[in-house]
Amino acid sequence: MASEQSRSRVNRNDRSIVGLTMLAHGMVHTYELSIPIFIPIWLAEFDVVALGPVEVAVTSATLGLLVTVGYGLFGLGALPGGVLVDRVGSSRLITACLVGMAAAFVLLGAAPGLVSITLAMVVWGVSASVYHPAGLALLSKGVEERGTGFAYHGIAGNLGIGLGPLLTTLMLLVLDWQTVAVILAAPALLAALYAVRASFDETAAVEAAADGGEDAGDSKADAGVESLTEFIAESRVLFTGSFALVFLVVMMSGLYYRGVLTFMPELLDGLPGFEPVVVRSLLPGGIVDPLGGLAAREVSPANYVYSGLLMIGVVGQYVGGKLTDRIPVERGIALSFGLLGVLALLFLPVANLGFAPFLVFGAVLGAALFVVQPFYQATVAEYTPAGTRGLSYGYTYLGVFGVGALGGAVAGTVLTYANPPMLFGVLATFGFVASATGVVLARR
């Protein structure tokens, strides 16, 4: 009877942690991937950005740098966020993250120009940056069925990734972009209220491993990093081992991810079958008249395909999470990133075949793009001690979203000064480098 009660408590604790992290993860990626939907609007609305006496023309390269500011802070803040996780715990940081992201989108809605938009992106990036080290440290230390926890966590992220752009696109049919931004702030505020009320044991899995006589990670399982000297020492320990190779993998993942997604709606807009369509041409005559001016608006198939591609990533997250419990994570990294390299080379040839072939290809790309995430998340947990897990995930998301944010700037620059085939050649290189690193990890 005591054993059954214990299992029940563990299950409740697992469910509470997974529920909170799913909700917060979905919110983070709702905002992250809604931003590219605004980029074509900003390109059309703003001709120049005024920086004091200097005016800079607004191009894909300019906006690539603009979003890189917010996305870069999203990653750079993960490292100090990871240190804070080990010191103060995950729950408080997740709540602060949700409140900050809501405030950022209110500011975005009030922004009169690109400088103000950049400031709103800064607030979003700093606020969102603490989530991944906080949420993943919580899952790795508090949930006993870690692989399944990562899978459900990833699924929620993909729901946000897919539904955020879709919801944004639908609202833009009837509202201006500033109003849409303010409305998008509401879900994060509601999620923050839920986070304040959530209750769970943040280290239940580590304690259970210790009680069972297993290695819980190291003697620092509860200590974290307490000083600059210790931060430097623990960082040196991490990077003199195989974590350095894991860090290379996550950097390549971030560069590929941001590079392929930031300008995808704009890229697809110029391809056969993706031309904008007037709403009235899609509806029966009897429905057109009551819609008035709405019927004359154009919808972009590229935005809906982009949302659908991201939504199908749910499949990739779930499959990847389950596979981490069944195959060596190093082998999974080698295979999944190798596939991403091949898909980058095939992107434009398939897209030029037309709308229908690209839908099939997009489904494969969407799943492959996200199947890699549970693999590298689980790899970090296997290659690092429990006591500095927050620091380890801080470095991980410094690589994924900090260094990875440069993928947006790289994509914008290549599209401005070279061409799309060159961009996808660069993206393929990122995938193949990560795949080769997975092979090296497996052999070591």
Short mmCIF file of C-alpha atoms in Angstrom, two decimals:
data_model
loop_
_atom_site.label_atom_id
_atom_site.label_comp_id
_atom_site.label_asym_id
_atom_site.label_seq_id
_atom_site.Cartn_x
_atom_site.Cartn_y
_atom_site.Cartn_z
CA MET A 1 0.00 0.00 0.00
CA ALA A 2 2.83 2.41 0.91
CA SER A 3 4.53 1.63 -2.41
CA GLU A 4 1.33 2.41 -4.35
CA GLN A 5 0.89 5.70 -2.48
CA SER A 6 4.52 6.60 -3.27
CA ARG A 7 4.01 5.85 -6.98
CA SER A 8 0.84 7.96 -6.93
CA ARG A 9 2.72 10.92 -5.46
CA VAL A 10 5.48 10.50 -8.07
CA ASN A 11 2.89 10.41 -10.85
CA ARG A 12 1.19 13.54 -9.53
CA ASN A 13 4.56 15.28 -9.29
CA ASP A 14 5.47 14.22 -12.84
CA ARG A 15 2.12 15.42 -14.15
CA SER A 16 2.38 18.79 -12.38
CA ILE A 17 5.87 19.46 -13.72
CA VAL A 18 5.10 18.27 -17.24
CA GLY A 19 1.87 20.30 -17.27
CA LEU A 20 3.58 23.55 -16.28
CA THR A 21 6.54 23.11 -18.62
CA MET A 22 4.25 22.20 -21.53
CA LEU A 23 2.20 25.36 -20.99
CA ALA A 24 5.23 27.65 -20.64
CA HIS A 25 7.09 26.01 -23.54
CA GLY A 26 4.08 26.50 -25.79
CA MET A 27 3.93 30.19 -24.86
CA VAL A 28 7.65 30.77 -25.53
CA HIS A 29 7.45 29.35 -29.04
CA THR A 30 4.09 30.97 -29.80
CA TYR A 31 5.81 34.33 -29.59
CA GLU A 32 9.11 33.23 -31.10
CA LEU A 33 7.59 31.96 -34.36
CA SER A 34 4.87 34.59 -34.65
CA ILE A 35 7.55 37.23 -35.22
CA PRO A 36 8.45 36.03 -38.78
CA ILE A 37 4.77 36.54 -39.75
CA PHE A 38 5.22 40.25 -39.05
CA ILE A 39 8.41 40.56 -41.15
CA PRO A 40 6.72 40.90 -44.60
CA ILE A 41 4.41 43.55 -43.08
CA TRP A 42 7.37 45.49 -41.67
CA LEU A 43 9.19 45.24 -45.03
CA ALA A 44 6.16 46.80 -46.74
CA GLU A 45 5.39 49.40 -44.05
CA PHE A 46 8.85 50.79 -43.27
CA ASP A 47 11.24 52.18 -45.87
CA VAL A 48 14.02 53.36 -43.57
CA VAL A 49 15.06 53.01 -39.94
CA ALA A 50 16.29 56.25 -38.35
CA LEU A 51 19.35 55.89 -36.11
CA GLY A 52 19.88 59.48 -35.01
CA PRO A 53 21.12 61.47 -38.01
CA VAL A 54 21.66 58.26 -40.01
CA GLU A 55 18.90 56.57 -42.01
CA VAL A 56 19.31 52.93 -43.04
CA ALA A 57 17.22 51.35 -45.80
CA VAL A 58 14.95 48.54 -44.65
CA THR A 59 15.87 45.27 -46.42
CA SER A 60 15.83 41.58 -45.60
CA ALA A 61 19.34 42.03 -44.21
CA THR A 62 18.20 44.93 -41.99
CA LEU A 63 15.27 43.00 -40.57
CA GLY A 64 17.44 39.90 -40.20
CA LEU A 65 19.72 41.92 -37.92
CA LEU A 66 16.72 43.40 -36.08
CA VAL A 67 15.22 40.05 -35.15
CA THR A 68 18.69 38.73 -34.37
CA VAL A 69 18.84 41.23 -31.48
CA GLY A 70 15.83 39.67 -29.77
CA TYR A 71 16.60 36.11 -30.78
CA GLY A 72 20.23 36.59 -29.76
CA LEU A 73 19.26 37.72 -26.26
CA PHE A 74 16.87 34.75 -26.14
CA GLY A 75 19.98 32.59 -26.34
CA LEU A 76 22.58 34.75 -24.57
CA GLY A 77 20.37 35.12 -21.50
CA ALA A 78 20.13 31.33 -21.20
CA LEU A 79 23.58 31.14 -19.57
CA PRO A 80 22.93 33.50 -16.64
CA GLY A 81 19.44 31.98 -16.54
CA GLY A 82 20.99 28.56 -16.11
CA VAL A 83 23.11 29.80 -13.20
CA LEU A 84 20.00 31.29 -11.57
CA VAL A 85 18.12 28.01 -11.99
CA ASP A 86 20.70 26.16 -9.91
CA ARG A 87 20.51 28.90 -7.25
CA VAL A 88 16.81 29.81 -6.94
CA GLY A 89 14.94 26.99 -8.67
CA SER A 90 12.87 26.75 -11.84
CA SER A 91 9.37 27.74 -10.76
CA ARG A 92 10.09 31.42 -10.04
CA LEU A 93 12.01 31.89 -13.27
CA ILE A 94 9.27 30.32 -15.38
CA THR A 95 6.71 32.70 -13.85
CA ALA A 96 8.97 35.72 -14.49
CA CYS A 97 9.51 34.55 -18.06
CA LEU A 98 5.76 34.46 -18.78
CA VAL A 99 5.11 37.92 -17.29
CA GLY A 100 8.04 39.43 -19.21
CA MET A 101 6.95 37.98 -22.56
CA ALA A 102 3.44 39.40 -22.10
CA ALA A 103 4.91 42.83 -21.36
CA ALA A 104 7.11 42.60 -24.47
CA PHE A 105 4.18 42.03 -26.80
CA VAL A 106 2.23 44.90 -25.23
CA LEU A 107 5.26 47.10 -25.98
CA LEU A 108 5.42 45.69 -29.51
CA GLY A 109 1.80 46.68 -30.08
CA ALA A 110 2.61 50.24 -29.02
CA ALA A 111 5.77 50.49 -31.16
CA PRO A 112 5.64 53.38 -33.72
CA GLY A 113 8.74 52.29 -35.67
CA LEU A 114 11.54 49.79 -36.07
CA VAL A 115 13.64 51.19 -33.22
CA SER A 116 10.73 50.66 -30.81
CA ILE A 117 10.11 47.23 -32.31
CA THR A 118 13.73 46.37 -31.59
CA LEU A 119 13.34 47.48 -27.95
CA ALA A 120 10.26 45.26 -27.61
CA MET A 121 12.26 42.39 -29.07
CA VAL A 122 14.96 43.02 -26.46
CA VAL A 123 12.40 42.70 -23.64
CA TRP A 124 11.03 39.52 -25.19
CA GLY A 125 14.49 38.01 -25.69
CA VAL A 126 15.63 38.67 -22.12
CA SER A 127 12.36 37.36 -20.65
CA ALA A 128 12.17 34.24 -22.81
CA SER A 129 15.86 33.41 -22.33
CA VAL A 130 15.45 31.90 -18.86
CA TYR A 131 12.77 29.41 -19.90
CA HIS A 132 14.78 26.61 -21.49
CA PRO A 133 17.38 26.18 -18.74
CA ALA A 134 14.61 26.47 -16.13
CA GLY A 135 12.12 24.15 -17.84
CA LEU A 136 14.61 21.50 -18.95
CA ALA A 137 16.45 21.44 -15.62
CA LEU A 138 13.07 20.98 -13.95
CA LEU A 139 12.18 18.07 -16.25
CA SER A 140 15.58 16.40 -15.92
CA LYS A 141 15.67 16.62 -12.10
CA GLY A 142 11.98 16.39 -11.20
CA VAL A 143 10.47 13.87 -13.67
CA GLU A 144 11.38 10.18 -13.41
CA GLU A 145 10.22 9.25 -16.95
CA ARG A 146 12.56 11.80 -18.46
CA GLY A 147 12.37 10.78 -22.12
CA THR A 148 8.56 10.84 -22.09
CA GLY A 149 8.62 14.17 -20.24
CA PHE A 150 10.89 15.65 -22.92
CA ALA A 151 8.56 14.29 -25.61
CA TYR A 152 5.41 15.91 -24.19
CA HIS A 153 7.36 19.09 -23.47
CA GLY A 154 8.45 19.17 -27.11
CA ILE A 155 4.93 18.50 -28.36
CA ALA A 156 3.65 21.53 -26.44
CA GLY A 157 6.43 23.64 -27.90
CA ASN A 158 5.44 22.59 -31.39
CA LEU A 159 1.79 23.36 -30.75
CA GLY A 160 2.89 26.88 -29.84
CA ILE A 161 5.23 26.99 -32.83
CA GLY A 162 2.41 26.02 -35.20
CA LEU A 163 -0.62 27.64 -33.59
CA GLY A 164 1.12 30.94 -32.83
CA PRO A 165 1.82 31.80 -36.50
CA LEU A 166 -1.58 30.43 -37.55
CA LEU A 167 -3.45 32.49 -34.97
CA THR A 168 -1.39 35.54 -35.88
CA THR A 169 -2.12 35.07 -39.59
CA LEU A 170 -5.87 34.70 -39.00
CA MET A 171 -6.06 37.78 -36.79
CA LEU A 172 -4.15 39.82 -39.37
CA LEU A 173 -7.03 39.23 -41.79
CA VAL A 174 -9.22 41.58 -39.75
CA LEU A 175 -6.86 43.54 -37.46
CA ASP A 176 -3.73 45.64 -37.83
CA TRP A 177 -0.46 44.11 -36.64
CA GLN A 178 -0.17 46.33 -33.53
CA THR A 179 -3.57 45.17 -32.22
CA VAL A 180 -2.67 41.56 -32.94
CA ALA A 181 0.54 41.92 -30.92
CA VAL A 182 -1.35 43.25 -27.87
CA ILE A 183 -3.94 40.45 -28.06
CA LEU A 184 -1.14 37.88 -28.18
CA ALA A 185 0.08 39.10 -24.76
CA ALA A 186 -3.03 37.77 -22.97
CA PRO A 187 -2.24 33.99 -23.04
CA ALA A 188 1.14 34.51 -21.32
CA LEU A 189 -0.50 36.45 -18.49
CA LEU A 190 -3.00 33.63 -17.94
CA ALA A 191 -0.18 31.07 -18.02
CA ALA A 192 1.72 33.12 -15.40
CA LEU A 193 -1.29 32.94 -13.07
CA TYR A 194 -1.30 29.15 -13.43
CA ALA A 195 2.45 28.99 -12.77
CA VAL A 196 2.04 30.88 -9.48
CA ARG A 197 -0.47 28.27 -8.26
CA ALA A 198 1.44 25.14 -9.40
CA SER A 199 2.98 22.93 -6.68
CA PHE A 200 5.58 20.15 -7.08
CA ASP A 201 8.96 18.76 -5.93
CA GLU A 202 11.63 20.13 -8.30
CA THR A 203 14.23 17.43 -7.47
CA ALA A 204 12.05 14.33 -7.07
CA ALA A 205 13.83 12.29 -9.75
CA VAL A 206 17.31 13.02 -8.37
CA GLU A 207 16.17 12.10 -4.85
CA ALA A 208 14.54 8.90 -6.12
CA ALA A 209 17.76 7.91 -7.91
CA ALA A 210 19.75 8.52 -4.72
CA ASP A 211 17.29 6.52 -2.61
CA GLY A 212 17.58 3.64 -5.06
CA GLY A 213 21.36 3.56 -4.77
CA GLU A 214 21.89 4.96 -8.27
CA ASP A 215 24.33 7.71 -9.23
CA ALA A 216 22.33 10.89 -9.07
CA GLY A 217 24.95 12.76 -11.05
CA ASP A 218 27.63 13.89 -8.56
CA SER A 219 28.13 15.16 -5.03
CA LYS A 220 26.88 18.59 -6.05
CA ALA A 221 23.37 17.40 -6.83
CA ASP A 222 21.73 20.21 -4.91
CA ALA A 223 24.42 22.89 -4.72
CA GLY A 224 24.57 24.66 -8.05
CA VAL A 225 27.16 27.35 -8.83
CA GLU A 226 27.74 29.73 -5.92
CA SER A 227 30.57 32.03 -7.09
CA LEU A 228 32.41 33.30 -10.16
CA THR A 229 35.34 31.03 -9.34
CA GLU A 230 33.06 28.03 -9.17
CA PHE A 231 31.30 29.10 -12.37
CA ILE A 232 34.64 29.17 -14.19
CA ALA A 233 35.73 25.85 -12.66
CA GLU A 234 32.46 24.06 -13.53
CA SER A 235 32.50 25.53 -17.04
CA ARG A 236 36.05 24.28 -17.54
CA VAL A 237 35.00 20.79 -16.40
CA LEU A 238 32.11 20.81 -18.87
CA PHE A 239 34.14 21.95 -21.87
CA THR A 240 37.17 19.75 -21.31
CA GLY A 241 34.92 16.72 -21.71
CA SER A 242 32.58 15.54 -24.44
CA PHE A 243 30.12 18.34 -23.66
CA ALA A 244 32.26 20.50 -25.97
CA LEU A 245 31.14 18.30 -28.87
CA VAL A 246 27.53 18.42 -27.67
CA PHE A 247 27.83 22.23 -27.65
CA LEU A 248 28.97 22.16 -31.29
CA VAL A 249 25.89 20.08 -32.16
CA VAL A 250 23.49 22.51 -30.49
CA MET A 251 25.13 25.52 -32.19
CA MET A 252 24.67 23.88 -35.60
CA SER A 253 21.09 23.03 -34.68
CA GLY A 254 20.35 26.65 -33.75
CA LEU A 255 21.93 28.07 -36.90
CA TYR A 256 19.95 25.66 -39.10
CA TYR A 257 16.68 26.21 -37.21
CA ARG A 258 16.82 30.00 -37.24
CA GLY A 259 18.25 30.17 -40.74
CA VAL A 260 15.54 28.06 -42.33
CA LEU A 261 12.56 29.53 -40.43
CA THR A 262 13.18 33.29 -40.22
CA PHE A 263 12.57 34.05 -43.90
CA MET A 264 10.56 30.99 -44.92
CA PRO A 265 7.24 32.88 -45.44
CA GLU A 266 9.04 35.43 -47.65
CA LEU A 267 10.90 32.69 -49.56
CA LEU A 268 7.75 30.71 -50.26
CA ASP A 269 5.85 33.82 -51.40
CA GLY A 270 8.03 33.98 -54.51
CA LEU A 271 7.65 30.33 -55.55
CA PRO A 272 5.13 28.71 -57.96
CA GLY A 273 1.75 28.02 -56.35
CA PHE A 274 2.30 30.33 -53.38
CA GLU A 275 1.03 33.58 -54.91
CA PRO A 276 -1.32 35.64 -52.65
CA VAL A 277 -5.02 34.87 -53.16
CA VAL A 278 -7.98 37.27 -52.77
CA VAL A 279 -10.47 36.04 -50.14
CA ARG A 280 -13.52 36.42 -52.45
CA SER A 281 -12.04 33.95 -54.93
CA LEU A 282 -12.12 31.23 -52.27
CA LEU A 283 -15.76 31.70 -51.17
CA PRO A 284 -19.24 31.09 -52.66
CA GLY A 285 -20.97 34.24 -53.95
CA GLY A 286 -23.60 34.34 -51.20
CA ILE A 287 -20.95 34.68 -48.52
CA VAL A 288 -18.88 37.37 -50.22
CA ASP A 289 -21.32 40.32 -49.91
CA PRO A 290 -21.77 40.21 -46.09
CA LEU A 291 -17.98 40.18 -45.65
CA GLY A 292 -17.62 43.60 -47.25
CA GLY A 293 -14.03 44.83 -47.39
CA LEU A 294 -12.74 41.61 -45.84
CA ALA A 295 -13.55 39.77 -49.08
CA ALA A 296 -11.09 42.02 -50.95
CA ARG A 297 -8.18 41.16 -48.67
CA GLU A 298 -5.39 38.88 -49.83
CA VAL A 299 -4.29 35.76 -47.98
CA SER A 300 -0.83 34.32 -48.37
CA PRO A 301 -0.68 30.52 -48.77
CA ALA A 302 2.95 30.72 -47.62
CA ASN A 303 1.90 31.72 -44.09
CA TYR A 304 -0.48 28.77 -43.76
CA VAL A 305 2.05 26.31 -45.15
CA TYR A 306 4.64 27.73 -42.75
CA SER A 307 2.24 27.19 -39.81
CA GLY A 308 1.37 23.68 -40.96
CA LEU A 309 5.03 22.75 -41.38
CA LEU A 310 5.71 23.87 -37.82
CA MET A 311 2.65 22.07 -36.49
CA ILE A 312 3.72 18.75 -37.99
CA GLY A 313 6.82 19.11 -35.85
CA VAL A 314 4.68 17.65 -33.04
CA VAL A 315 5.22 14.28 -34.68
CA GLY A 316 8.96 14.82 -34.76
CA GLN A 317 9.10 15.87 -31.11
CA TYR A 318 7.11 12.84 -29.96
CA VAL A 319 9.08 10.36 -32.07
CA GLY A 320 12.38 11.91 -31.03
CA GLY A 321 11.44 11.82 -27.35
CA LYS A 322 10.45 8.18 -27.49
CA LEU A 323 13.56 7.22 -29.46
CA THR A 324 15.84 8.75 -26.80
CA ASP A 325 14.68 5.94 -24.48
CA ARG A 326 15.34 3.28 -27.13
CA ILE A 327 18.48 4.07 -29.13
CA PRO A 328 21.83 5.71 -28.24
CA VAL A 329 21.37 9.46 -28.44
CA GLU A 330 24.64 9.85 -30.37
CA ARG A 331 23.32 7.64 -33.17
CA GLY A 332 20.08 9.62 -33.20
CA ILE A 333 22.01 12.88 -33.59
CA ALA A 334 24.07 11.52 -36.48
CA LEU A 335 21.04 10.22 -38.39
CA SER A 336 18.61 13.09 -37.75
CA PHE A 337 21.03 15.91 -38.57
CA GLY A 338 22.23 14.04 -41.66
CA LEU A 339 18.61 14.01 -42.83
CA LEU A 340 18.33 17.77 -42.23
CA GLY A 341 21.39 18.33 -44.42
CA VAL A 342 19.84 16.35 -47.27
CA LEU A 343 16.49 18.14 -46.90
CA ALA A 344 18.19 21.55 -47.15
CA LEU A 345 19.65 20.54 -50.52
CA LEU A 346 16.24 19.33 -51.72
CA PHE A 347 14.21 22.34 -50.50
CA LEU A 348 14.29 24.57 -53.59
CA PRO A 349 14.09 21.77 -56.22
CA VAL A 350 10.96 20.41 -54.55
CA ALA A 351 9.44 23.85 -53.91
CA ASN A 352 9.80 24.71 -57.60
CA LEU A 353 7.72 21.64 -58.49
CA GLY A 354 4.65 23.41 -57.11
CA PHE A 355 2.33 23.61 -54.15
CA ALA A 356 1.27 19.96 -53.76
CA PRO A 357 4.76 18.36 -53.87
CA PHE A 358 6.01 20.91 -51.36
CA LEU A 359 3.22 20.03 -48.91
CA VAL A 360 4.56 16.47 -48.72
CA PHE A 361 8.15 17.68 -48.49
CA GLY A 362 7.20 20.29 -45.87
CA ALA A 363 5.65 17.62 -43.66
CA VAL A 364 8.92 15.63 -43.74
CA LEU A 365 10.98 18.77 -43.07
CA GLY A 366 8.71 19.83 -40.21
CA ALA A 367 9.05 16.47 -38.49
CA ALA A 368 12.81 16.25 -39.11
CA LEU A 369 13.43 19.79 -37.89
CA PHE A 370 12.10 18.92 -34.44
CA VAL A 371 13.00 15.26 -34.05
CA VAL A 372 16.55 16.43 -33.25
CA GLN A 373 15.56 18.41 -30.15
CA PRO A 374 14.80 15.57 -27.72
CA PHE A 375 18.05 13.91 -28.83
CA TYR A 376 20.30 16.81 -27.92
CA GLN A 377 18.30 17.63 -24.78
CA ALA A 378 18.73 14.06 -23.53
CA THR A 379 22.40 14.08 -24.60
CA VAL A 380 23.03 17.10 -22.36
CA ALA A 381 21.43 15.26 -19.43
CA GLU A 382 23.64 12.21 -20.05
CA TYR A 383 26.90 14.15 -20.43
CA THR A 384 26.52 16.54 -17.45
CA PRO A 385 26.21 16.26 -13.62
CA ALA A 386 22.86 16.88 -11.94
CA GLY A 387 24.21 19.62 -9.66
CA THR A 388 25.03 21.91 -12.57
CA ARG A 389 22.21 20.83 -14.86
CA GLY A 390 20.84 24.37 -15.04
CA LEU A 391 24.29 25.68 -16.04
CA SER A 392 24.58 22.91 -18.64
CA TYR A 393 21.23 23.77 -20.20
CA GLY A 394 22.16 27.45 -19.98
CA TYR A 395 25.19 26.76 -22.18
CA THR A 396 23.03 24.54 -24.41
CA TYR A 397 20.52 27.28 -25.16
CA LEU A 398 23.28 29.86 -25.42
CA GLY A 399 24.36 27.67 -28.35
CA VAL A 400 20.89 26.95 -29.74
CA PHE A 401 19.34 30.40 -29.49
CA GLY A 402 22.33 32.69 -28.84
CA VAL A 403 24.83 31.55 -31.45
CA GLY A 404 21.88 30.11 -33.37
CA ALA A 405 20.30 33.57 -33.62
CA LEU A 406 23.02 34.43 -36.12
CA GLY A 407 21.18 32.08 -38.48
CA GLY A 408 18.60 34.83 -39.06
CA ALA A 409 21.31 37.39 -39.87
CA VAL A 410 23.11 34.85 -42.09
CA ALA A 411 19.86 34.08 -43.95
CA GLY A 412 18.99 37.76 -44.44
CA THR A 413 22.49 38.63 -45.63
CA VAL A 414 22.72 35.70 -48.07
CA LEU A 415 19.27 36.49 -49.50
CA THR A 416 20.20 40.17 -49.93
CA TYR A 417 23.67 39.75 -51.43
CA ALA A 418 23.58 36.23 -52.93
CA ASN A 419 20.59 33.95 -53.63
CA PRO A 420 18.34 31.22 -52.10
CA PRO A 421 20.41 28.27 -53.46
CA MET A 422 23.44 29.65 -51.62
CA LEU A 423 21.39 29.93 -48.42
CA PHE A 424 20.31 26.30 -48.52
CA GLY A 425 23.86 25.19 -49.27
CA VAL A 426 24.95 26.95 -46.07
CA LEU A 427 22.09 25.33 -44.13
CA ALA A 428 23.05 21.88 -45.43
CA THR A 429 26.58 22.45 -44.14
CA PHE A 430 25.22 23.12 -40.65
CA GLY A 431 23.28 19.83 -40.73
CA PHE A 432 26.21 17.75 -41.98
CA VAL A 433 28.63 19.21 -39.40
CA ALA A 434 26.23 18.26 -36.58
CA SER A 435 25.76 14.78 -38.06
CA ALA A 436 29.51 14.20 -38.25
CA THR A 437 29.85 15.34 -34.63
CA GLY A 438 27.25 12.76 -33.60
CA VAL A 439 29.40 10.08 -35.27
CA VAL A 440 32.44 11.28 -33.31
CA LEU A 441 30.48 11.17 -30.03
CA ALA A 442 29.31 7.64 -30.78
CA ARG A 443 32.88 6.44 -31.41
CA ARG A 444 34.19 8.09 -28.25
#
